Short mmCIF file of C-alpha atoms in Angstrom, two decimals:
data_model
loop_
_atom_site.label_atom_id
_atom_site.label_comp_id
_atom_site.label_asym_id
_atom_site.label_seq_id
_atom_site.Cartn_x
_atom_site.Cartn_y
_atom_site.Cartn_z
CA MET A 1 139.48 128.00 161.76
CA SER A 2 137.67 130.91 163.41
CA TYR A 3 138.29 134.41 162.15
CA GLU A 4 139.80 135.33 165.54
CA THR A 5 142.35 132.53 165.12
CA TYR A 6 142.98 133.47 161.48
CA PHE A 7 143.69 137.13 162.24
CA GLN A 8 145.89 136.27 165.22
CA ALA A 9 148.00 134.01 163.00
CA GLU A 10 148.23 136.68 160.26
CA ARG A 11 148.68 139.71 162.53
CA GLU A 12 152.45 140.13 162.38
CA ALA A 13 152.58 139.69 158.61
CA GLN A 14 149.65 142.07 158.08
CA LEU A 15 151.17 144.80 160.24
CA SER A 16 154.49 144.40 158.44
CA GLU A 17 152.65 144.84 155.15
CA LEU A 18 150.79 147.90 156.40
CA LYS A 19 154.09 149.47 157.48
CA GLN A 20 155.30 149.22 153.88
CA TRP A 21 152.36 151.33 152.72
CA LEU A 22 152.72 153.80 155.57
CA ALA A 23 156.40 154.29 154.69
CA ILE A 24 155.40 155.84 151.34
CA PRO A 25 155.04 159.65 151.81
CA SER A 26 151.91 160.04 149.67
CA ILE A 27 151.26 163.69 150.56
CA SER A 28 148.70 164.95 148.04
CA ALA A 29 149.03 168.63 148.93
CA LEU A 30 152.69 168.86 147.91
CA SER A 31 153.60 168.58 144.23
CA SER A 32 157.06 167.34 145.22
CA HIS A 33 155.39 164.10 146.36
CA LYS A 34 153.60 163.29 143.09
CA GLU A 35 155.82 160.27 142.47
CA ASP A 36 155.18 159.07 146.02
CA ILE A 37 151.45 159.30 145.35
CA ASN A 38 151.92 157.12 142.26
CA THR A 39 154.06 154.69 144.24
CA ALA A 40 151.38 154.39 146.95
CA ALA A 41 148.72 153.79 144.29
CA GLY A 42 150.86 151.12 142.64
CA TRP A 43 151.45 149.44 146.01
CA LEU A 44 147.69 149.31 146.53
CA VAL A 45 147.06 147.76 143.12
CA GLU A 46 149.49 144.94 143.85
CA THR A 47 148.00 144.40 147.33
CA LEU A 48 144.48 144.15 145.91
CA LYS A 49 145.70 141.52 143.44
CA ARG A 50 147.24 139.43 146.22
CA ALA A 51 144.04 139.73 148.26
CA GLY A 52 142.09 138.05 145.46
CA LEU A 53 140.15 141.00 144.08
CA GLU A 54 139.43 141.22 140.35
CA ASN A 55 139.11 143.79 137.56
CA ILE A 56 141.67 146.03 139.23
CA GLU A 57 142.02 149.33 137.39
CA LEU A 58 144.10 152.44 137.98
CA HIS A 59 142.23 155.43 136.55
CA PRO A 60 144.19 158.62 135.84
CA THR A 61 142.45 161.91 136.67
CA ALA A 62 143.41 165.55 136.28
CA GLY A 63 145.12 165.06 139.63
CA HIS A 64 145.98 161.79 141.37
CA PRO A 65 144.69 158.37 140.25
CA VAL A 66 141.58 156.57 141.45
CA ILE A 67 141.80 152.79 141.97
CA TYR A 68 138.87 150.47 141.26
CA ALA A 69 138.54 146.75 142.00
CA ASP A 70 135.70 144.31 142.50
CA TYR A 71 134.62 140.76 143.29
CA LEU A 72 131.15 140.11 141.89
CA HIS A 73 130.23 136.48 142.43
CA ALA A 74 127.18 136.67 144.71
CA PRO A 75 124.12 136.88 142.46
CA GLY A 76 121.06 138.16 144.25
CA LYS A 77 123.12 139.50 147.14
CA PRO A 78 123.78 143.17 147.96
CA THR A 79 126.65 145.06 146.37
CA ILE A 80 128.84 147.04 148.78
CA LEU A 81 131.15 149.78 147.49
CA VAL A 82 134.12 150.39 149.80
CA TYR A 83 135.54 153.93 149.66
CA GLY A 84 138.77 155.21 151.17
CA HIS A 85 141.86 157.27 150.36
CA TYR A 86 145.56 156.59 150.16
CA ASP A 87 146.82 160.18 150.34
CA VAL A 88 147.95 161.71 153.62
CA GLN A 89 148.41 165.13 155.22
CA PRO A 90 151.72 167.04 155.30
CA VAL A 91 153.85 166.29 158.37
CA ASP A 92 154.91 169.73 159.60
CA PRO A 93 156.09 170.57 162.21
CA LEU A 94 158.54 167.71 161.80
CA ASN A 95 160.37 168.41 165.07
CA LEU A 96 157.27 167.47 167.08
CA TRP A 97 157.27 163.85 165.89
CA THR A 98 158.75 161.37 168.36
CA THR A 99 159.80 159.12 165.47
CA PRO A 100 159.93 160.04 161.76
CA PRO A 101 156.43 160.15 160.22
CA PHE A 102 157.27 157.72 157.42
CA GLU A 103 159.21 155.25 159.52
CA PRO A 104 156.29 153.32 161.10
CA GLU A 105 156.84 152.14 164.66
CA ILE A 106 154.69 150.28 167.17
CA ARG A 107 154.83 151.64 170.73
CA ASP A 108 152.52 150.69 173.60
CA GLY A 109 150.05 148.92 171.33
CA LYS A 110 149.83 151.83 168.89
CA LEU A 111 151.14 152.09 165.34
CA TYR A 112 152.76 155.50 164.77
CA ALA A 113 153.06 156.94 161.25
CA ARG A 114 151.41 159.54 159.06
CA GLY A 115 148.31 157.88 157.60
CA ALA A 116 148.12 155.21 160.31
CA THR A 117 144.54 156.12 161.21
CA ASP A 118 143.71 158.60 158.40
CA ASP A 119 143.15 156.63 156.26
CA LYS A 120 145.63 153.98 155.13
CA GLY A 121 145.26 151.88 158.28
CA GLN A 122 141.48 151.81 158.02
CA VAL A 123 141.45 151.13 154.26
CA PHE A 124 143.95 148.31 154.80
CA MET A 125 141.53 146.64 157.22
CA HIS A 126 138.88 146.40 154.51
CA ILE A 127 141.33 144.72 152.15
CA LYS A 128 142.39 142.23 154.82
CA ALA A 129 138.81 141.50 155.88
CA ILE A 130 137.91 140.69 152.26
CA GLU A 131 141.06 138.61 151.86
CA ALA A 132 140.28 136.68 155.05
CA ILE A 133 136.77 135.72 153.89
CA LEU A 134 138.09 134.64 150.49
CA LYS A 135 140.81 132.49 152.07
CA GLN A 136 138.50 131.01 154.68
CA GLU A 137 135.42 130.42 152.54
CA GLY A 138 136.56 130.64 148.92
CA THR A 139 134.08 133.36 147.99
CA LEU A 140 132.35 136.44 149.43
CA PRO A 141 128.83 136.56 150.89
CA VAL A 142 128.17 139.85 149.06
CA ASN A 143 129.37 141.59 145.92
CA ILE A 144 132.25 143.98 146.59
CA LYS A 145 133.55 147.01 144.74
CA LEU A 146 136.33 149.34 145.89
CA CYS A 147 136.95 152.97 144.97
CA ILE A 148 140.12 154.32 146.58
CA GLU A 149 141.30 157.84 145.74
CA GLY A 150 144.43 159.92 146.28
CA GLU A 151 143.00 163.41 146.81
CA GLU A 152 140.76 163.32 149.89
CA GLU A 153 143.15 165.50 151.87
CA ILE A 154 142.93 168.21 149.20
CA GLY A 155 139.16 168.17 148.75
CA SER A 156 138.55 165.23 146.36
CA VAL A 157 138.20 167.70 143.50
CA ASN A 158 138.51 165.07 140.76
CA LEU A 159 136.40 162.34 142.34
CA PRO A 160 132.86 163.73 141.70
CA PRO A 161 133.49 163.83 137.91
CA PHE A 162 134.79 160.25 138.17
CA LEU A 163 131.63 159.20 140.02
CA GLU A 164 129.43 160.92 137.43
CA ALA A 165 131.27 159.26 134.54
CA ASN A 166 131.26 155.79 136.13
CA GLN A 167 127.83 155.50 137.75
CA ASP A 168 127.14 152.07 136.24
CA LYS A 169 130.56 150.70 137.20
CA LEU A 170 130.21 151.99 140.77
CA ALA A 171 126.49 151.20 141.26
CA ALA A 172 125.95 149.68 144.71
CA ASP A 173 123.36 149.07 147.39
CA ALA A 174 125.50 150.87 149.96
CA VAL A 175 128.81 152.73 150.29
CA LEU A 176 131.00 151.55 153.16
CA VAL A 177 133.57 153.96 154.62
CA SER A 178 136.02 153.75 157.51
CA ASP A 179 137.36 157.28 158.02
CA THR A 180 135.71 158.26 161.31
CA SER A 181 136.14 157.45 165.00
CA LEU A 182 134.68 155.59 167.93
CA LEU A 183 133.14 157.72 170.66
CA GLU A 184 135.97 156.59 172.92
CA ARG A 185 137.85 153.38 173.60
CA GLY A 186 135.39 150.46 173.63
CA ARG A 187 132.41 152.61 172.59
CA PRO A 188 131.73 152.25 168.86
CA ALA A 189 129.79 154.83 166.90
CA ILE A 190 128.26 155.15 163.45
CA CYS A 191 128.28 158.67 162.11
CA THR A 192 124.95 159.72 160.57
CA GLY A 193 125.92 163.28 159.77
CA LEU A 194 128.96 165.29 158.71
CA ARG A 195 129.09 169.04 158.58
CA GLY A 196 129.66 170.78 155.27
CA LEU A 197 132.34 173.39 154.74
CA CYS A 198 133.12 176.64 153.02
CA SER A 199 136.14 178.89 153.32
CA MET A 200 137.47 182.29 152.33
CA GLU A 201 140.46 184.58 152.65
CA VAL A 202 139.90 188.22 153.62
CA THR A 203 142.28 191.11 152.90
CA VAL A 204 141.89 194.63 154.26
CA ASN A 205 143.89 197.48 152.66
CA THR A 206 144.32 201.09 153.71
CA ALA A 207 147.27 203.30 152.60
CA LEU A 208 149.63 202.65 149.70
CA THR A 209 152.44 201.76 152.08
CA ASP A 210 153.14 201.02 155.74
CA LEU A 211 153.41 204.26 157.68
CA HIS A 212 155.44 205.57 160.67
CA SER A 213 153.16 205.61 163.71
CA GLY A 214 154.81 208.79 165.02
CA SER A 215 154.18 210.73 161.85
CA TYR A 216 150.75 209.33 161.02
CA GLY A 217 149.37 207.58 164.13
CA GLY A 218 145.91 208.82 165.03
CA GLY A 219 145.39 210.47 161.65
CA VAL A 220 145.05 207.57 159.21
CA PRO A 221 143.25 204.21 159.16
CA ASN A 222 145.18 201.17 160.42
CA ALA A 223 144.52 198.00 158.42
CA LEU A 224 144.85 195.75 161.47
CA HIS A 225 142.47 197.90 163.51
CA ALA A 226 139.99 197.87 160.62
CA LEU A 227 140.22 194.09 160.25
CA VAL A 228 139.84 193.36 163.97
CA SER A 229 136.85 195.71 164.17
CA LEU A 230 135.31 194.05 161.11
CA LEU A 231 135.80 190.50 162.39
CA SER A 232 134.20 191.39 165.71
CA THR A 233 130.89 192.01 163.89
CA LEU A 234 130.61 188.38 162.78
CA HIS A 235 129.23 187.07 166.12
CA ASP A 236 126.98 188.44 168.80
CA ASP A 237 127.73 188.18 172.53
CA LYS A 238 125.88 184.85 172.76
CA GLY A 239 128.07 183.03 170.24
CA ARG A 240 125.57 183.26 167.41
CA VAL A 241 126.73 184.21 163.90
CA SER A 242 125.46 187.71 163.04
CA VAL A 243 125.56 187.37 159.25
CA GLU A 244 122.12 187.89 157.70
CA GLY A 245 120.80 184.66 156.17
CA PHE A 246 123.49 182.48 157.75
CA TYR A 247 121.00 180.13 159.44
CA GLU A 248 118.85 179.50 156.36
CA GLY A 249 118.52 175.73 155.93
CA VAL A 250 119.60 174.90 159.49
CA PRO A 251 117.17 172.37 160.99
CA ALA A 252 115.95 172.69 164.56
CA LEU A 253 117.22 170.01 166.93
CA SER A 254 114.38 167.58 167.50
CA PRO A 255 113.80 166.10 170.97
CA LEU A 256 114.78 162.69 169.54
CA LEU A 257 118.10 164.00 168.22
CA ARG A 258 118.86 165.76 171.50
CA GLU A 259 118.13 162.49 173.27
CA GLU A 260 120.63 160.70 171.00
CA PHE A 261 123.26 163.31 171.78
CA ALA A 262 122.59 162.94 175.51
CA LYS A 263 123.09 159.16 175.25
CA GLN A 264 126.72 159.78 174.32
CA GLY A 265 127.32 160.86 177.91
CA VAL A 266 129.86 163.51 176.96
CA ASP A 267 131.55 164.95 180.07
CA GLU A 268 132.04 168.65 179.37
CA ASP A 269 134.22 169.15 182.45
CA LYS A 270 136.51 166.35 181.27
CA ILE A 271 136.85 168.02 177.88
CA ARG A 272 137.50 171.40 179.46
CA ASN A 273 140.15 170.06 181.81
CA ALA A 274 141.85 168.03 179.07
CA LEU A 275 142.15 171.16 176.95
CA GLY A 276 143.37 173.35 179.82
CA LEU A 277 140.39 175.70 179.49
CA GLU A 278 138.64 177.65 182.22
CA GLN A 279 135.35 177.15 180.40
CA LEU A 280 133.93 175.97 177.09
CA TYR A 281 132.38 178.48 174.71
CA GLY A 282 129.81 178.44 171.95
CA GLU A 283 126.31 179.24 170.80
CA GLU A 284 124.04 179.76 173.78
CA GLY A 285 121.33 177.17 174.39
CA TYR A 286 123.24 174.12 173.16
CA THR A 287 125.49 171.55 174.78
CA PHE A 288 129.05 170.98 173.60
CA VAL A 289 128.15 167.85 171.62
CA GLU A 290 125.16 169.60 170.02
CA ARG A 291 127.27 172.59 169.02
CA VAL A 292 129.96 170.40 167.49
CA GLY A 293 127.69 167.85 165.83
CA ALA A 294 124.58 169.68 164.69
CA ARG A 295 125.11 173.45 164.65
CA PRO A 296 126.86 175.58 162.04
CA THR A 297 129.93 177.68 162.85
CA LEU A 298 132.00 180.54 161.55
CA GLU A 299 135.60 180.34 162.72
CA LEU A 300 138.68 182.53 162.33
CA ASN A 301 141.55 180.22 161.42
CA GLY A 302 144.24 182.86 161.04
CA VAL A 303 144.55 186.62 161.49
CA TYR A 304 147.78 188.33 160.54
CA GLY A 305 149.42 191.52 159.30
CA GLY A 306 151.97 194.17 160.16
CA PHE A 307 155.26 193.56 161.93
CA GLN A 308 155.62 190.12 163.53
CA GLY A 309 159.35 189.86 164.13
CA GLU A 310 161.32 190.12 167.35
CA GLY A 311 161.22 193.40 169.21
CA SER A 312 159.20 196.49 168.38
CA LYS A 313 158.52 198.33 165.14
CA THR A 314 156.33 201.42 165.28
CA VAL A 315 154.47 200.85 162.04
CA ILE A 316 150.90 201.35 160.87
CA PRO A 317 150.30 198.41 158.53
CA LYS A 318 148.70 199.04 155.15
CA GLU A 319 147.38 195.48 154.88
CA ALA A 320 145.89 192.78 157.11
CA HIS A 321 144.54 189.31 156.44
CA ALA A 322 142.17 186.70 157.87
CA LYS A 323 141.29 183.13 156.97
CA ILE A 324 137.69 182.06 157.70
CA THR A 325 135.96 178.69 157.54
CA CYS A 326 132.33 177.83 158.16
CA ARG A 327 131.05 174.38 159.14
CA LEU A 328 127.58 173.82 157.69
CA VAL A 329 124.64 171.61 158.63
CA GLY A 330 121.29 170.56 157.18
CA ASP A 331 120.47 172.21 153.87
CA GLN A 332 122.82 175.18 154.17
CA ASP A 333 124.10 176.13 150.71
CA PRO A 334 127.87 176.80 150.86
CA GLN A 335 127.70 179.30 147.99
CA HIS A 336 124.92 181.21 149.72
CA ILE A 337 126.94 181.28 152.94
CA LEU A 338 130.07 182.57 151.18
CA ASP A 339 128.07 185.30 149.44
CA ALA A 340 126.30 186.27 152.68
CA VAL A 341 129.54 186.54 154.65
CA GLU A 342 131.19 188.53 151.86
CA SER A 343 128.23 190.94 151.76
CA HIS A 344 128.38 191.34 155.54
CA LEU A 345 132.10 192.13 155.46
CA LYS A 346 131.73 194.71 152.69
CA ALA A 347 128.79 196.35 154.46
CA ASN A 348 130.63 196.66 157.76
CA ILE A 349 134.15 197.71 156.78
CA GLN A 350 135.17 200.95 158.46
CA SER A 351 135.57 204.20 156.55
CA GLY A 352 138.97 204.59 154.90
CA ALA A 353 139.60 200.86 154.50
CA LYS A 354 138.85 198.47 151.64
CA VAL A 355 138.05 194.76 151.93
CA GLN A 356 138.62 192.01 149.37
CA VAL A 357 137.30 188.45 149.69
CA LYS A 358 138.61 185.35 147.94
CA GLN A 359 136.05 182.55 148.09
CA MET A 360 137.52 179.05 148.28
CA GLU A 361 136.24 175.58 149.35
CA LYS A 362 132.59 174.55 149.13
CA ALA A 363 131.00 171.33 150.38
CA ARG A 364 127.49 170.46 151.51
CA ALA A 365 126.64 168.62 154.71
CA PHE A 366 125.95 164.88 154.67
CA ASN A 367 123.10 163.23 156.59
CA ILE A 368 121.50 159.78 156.72
CA ASP A 369 118.53 158.45 158.69
CA PRO A 370 119.89 156.19 161.47
CA SER A 371 116.83 153.95 161.20
CA HIS A 372 118.01 152.69 157.80
CA PRO A 373 118.26 148.85 157.99
CA ILE A 374 121.86 148.72 156.80
CA LEU A 375 122.94 151.08 159.59
CA GLN A 376 121.14 148.87 162.08
CA THR A 377 123.06 145.87 160.71
CA ALA A 378 126.31 147.78 161.09
CA ALA A 379 125.46 148.69 164.68
CA ASP A 380 124.79 145.00 165.42
CA ALA A 381 128.15 144.02 163.90
CA TYR A 382 129.94 146.37 166.28
CA GLY A 383 127.90 144.99 169.15
CA LYS A 384 128.93 141.40 168.46
CA VAL A 385 132.66 142.24 168.46
CA TYR A 386 132.91 145.13 170.94
CA GLY A 387 130.26 143.86 173.33
CA THR A 388 128.31 147.09 173.05
CA ARG A 389 126.14 148.21 170.15
CA ALA A 390 127.22 151.29 168.22
CA LEU A 391 125.53 154.59 168.99
CA PHE A 392 124.48 156.88 166.17
CA THR A 393 126.31 160.20 166.19
CA LYS A 394 126.87 163.33 164.14
CA ASP A 395 130.46 164.37 163.47
CA GLY A 396 131.57 167.98 163.49
CA GLY A 397 134.14 167.36 160.77
CA SER A 398 133.70 167.27 157.02
CA ILE A 399 134.33 164.57 154.45
CA PRO A 400 133.01 166.48 151.41
CA ILE A 401 132.87 163.48 149.10
CA MET A 402 130.27 161.68 151.27
CA GLU A 403 127.49 163.94 150.06
CA SER A 404 128.63 163.32 146.47
CA PHE A 405 128.50 159.53 146.89
CA ALA A 406 125.00 159.65 148.38
CA ARG A 407 123.69 162.05 145.73
CA ILE A 408 125.36 160.68 142.59
CA LEU A 409 125.11 156.95 143.34
CA LYS A 410 121.82 157.27 145.24
CA ALA A 411 123.05 154.81 147.85
CA PRO A 412 123.16 154.97 151.66
CA VAL A 413 126.61 155.72 153.09
CA VAL A 414 127.66 153.64 156.10
CA LEU A 415 130.40 155.35 158.13
CA MET A 416 131.97 152.55 160.18
CA GLY A 417 135.09 154.15 161.65
CA PHE A 418 137.66 152.55 163.93
CA GLY A 419 139.84 155.51 164.90
CA LEU A 420 139.91 157.47 168.14
CA ASP A 421 139.72 161.23 168.47
CA ASP A 422 143.06 161.41 170.30
CA GLU A 423 145.07 159.65 167.58
CA ASN A 424 146.53 162.93 166.26
CA LEU A 425 145.23 162.67 162.73
CA HIS A 426 146.56 165.69 160.79
CA ALA A 427 149.04 166.33 163.64
CA PRO A 428 152.48 165.11 164.74
CA ASP A 429 152.64 161.58 166.17
CA GLU A 430 149.58 160.32 164.31
CA HIS A 431 148.86 156.76 165.40
CA PHE A 432 146.34 153.93 165.30
CA ASN A 433 145.38 151.89 168.34
CA LEU A 434 145.97 148.27 167.36
CA GLU A 435 143.14 147.15 169.64
CA ASN A 436 140.81 148.69 167.07
CA PHE A 437 142.82 147.23 164.20
CA ASP A 438 142.14 143.79 165.65
CA LYS A 439 138.49 144.40 166.52
CA GLY A 440 137.90 146.34 163.33
CA LEU A 441 138.87 143.38 161.16
CA LEU A 442 136.40 141.16 162.97
CA THR A 443 133.67 143.82 162.83
CA LEU A 444 134.05 144.27 159.08
CA VAL A 445 133.91 140.51 158.53
CA GLU A 446 130.78 140.31 160.69
CA PHE A 447 129.14 143.15 158.76
CA LEU A 448 129.91 141.64 155.33
CA LYS A 449 128.58 138.24 156.42
CA THR A 450 125.30 139.61 157.81
CA VAL A 451 124.40 142.58 155.60
#
């Protein structure tokens, strides 16, 4: 039978199976869910066995386990390594979910649950695409390996050492990943770049204790004032980061790349209206899609201190805090960026205040040449199923482990995502459009049969 007929016949059973996995609260960030992580990993092992994969192994790490499986019966054919993750984000605020996050429900053609699109739903499609080919044809047209981890949502800290230690086991001609999105409904995209990331926490201290603003106001430094003044020095009035050395390693946008961005046809007014904004904002001289996809940023994610309760309290706070993240592009070195920002903050703190910086996450940007033949094959596979060939894009987000796969395994990474940007990943009411579940299965089969 055709693959369309096969998947239609299996659809209800497959979605029921996926709901079982989504019902497991495998939240990697919360230690209270460690057993749930193990349960989700065990569920995956059993599902891989039923799908017909071989050499299935559950590898302990210093954190959560990594699962490996393969099917290597196509001598002379390419080897594709499928990567994904089975851990999910926390669910807070719980009151904003229409239905409980771990009680999967289908509404209006969408599957609602934490992990539905990020990334259990998309990983599940790979398993079912492989299973379909094995059931239909008795073997696979390529060699397949899978590497599925449980720590992507907390930075994949234990996966790079696993990759280093298992380079021969994981050796492949390409790494295939579904953890990104279409441009919009019916418009597939292949991501050829992800921004890197670094983060820090900033603390400003002044006096030994909070002070009464009547007794001391106007005569002593205020930690909140000092912090706000300091943070205002990080950008100029044209949206450009003012930190010395911040743009080292940032490539200029070539005419060809700007043309690719323009092909996306992003409607800035539509974005502005959808977000309820009077106007968009960012680095002068670049469009919205260029700023988000190919330019670095320095963002304040949280600024807090002093009295924040109901009513008024006339206090001069002794301490104030900020959380900062930077999205990185090109060859920007995250350690260099952290050091440069820290130096800037220490050089610009006002008299009478002290600043402390805690450096945190570090991840380099990922890039791949869209002219690579395997990306062209992937774009064709989308075209056959969706009726329109995939465009090549750059994503403003970060998947830190992608750079590690490309560097350690020395293999091209193919980012074939099937999500949509409005599916609330990381937010309440996360969901997965089942239209892309259906088309995604067919697209993955097409890719594996033609690569």
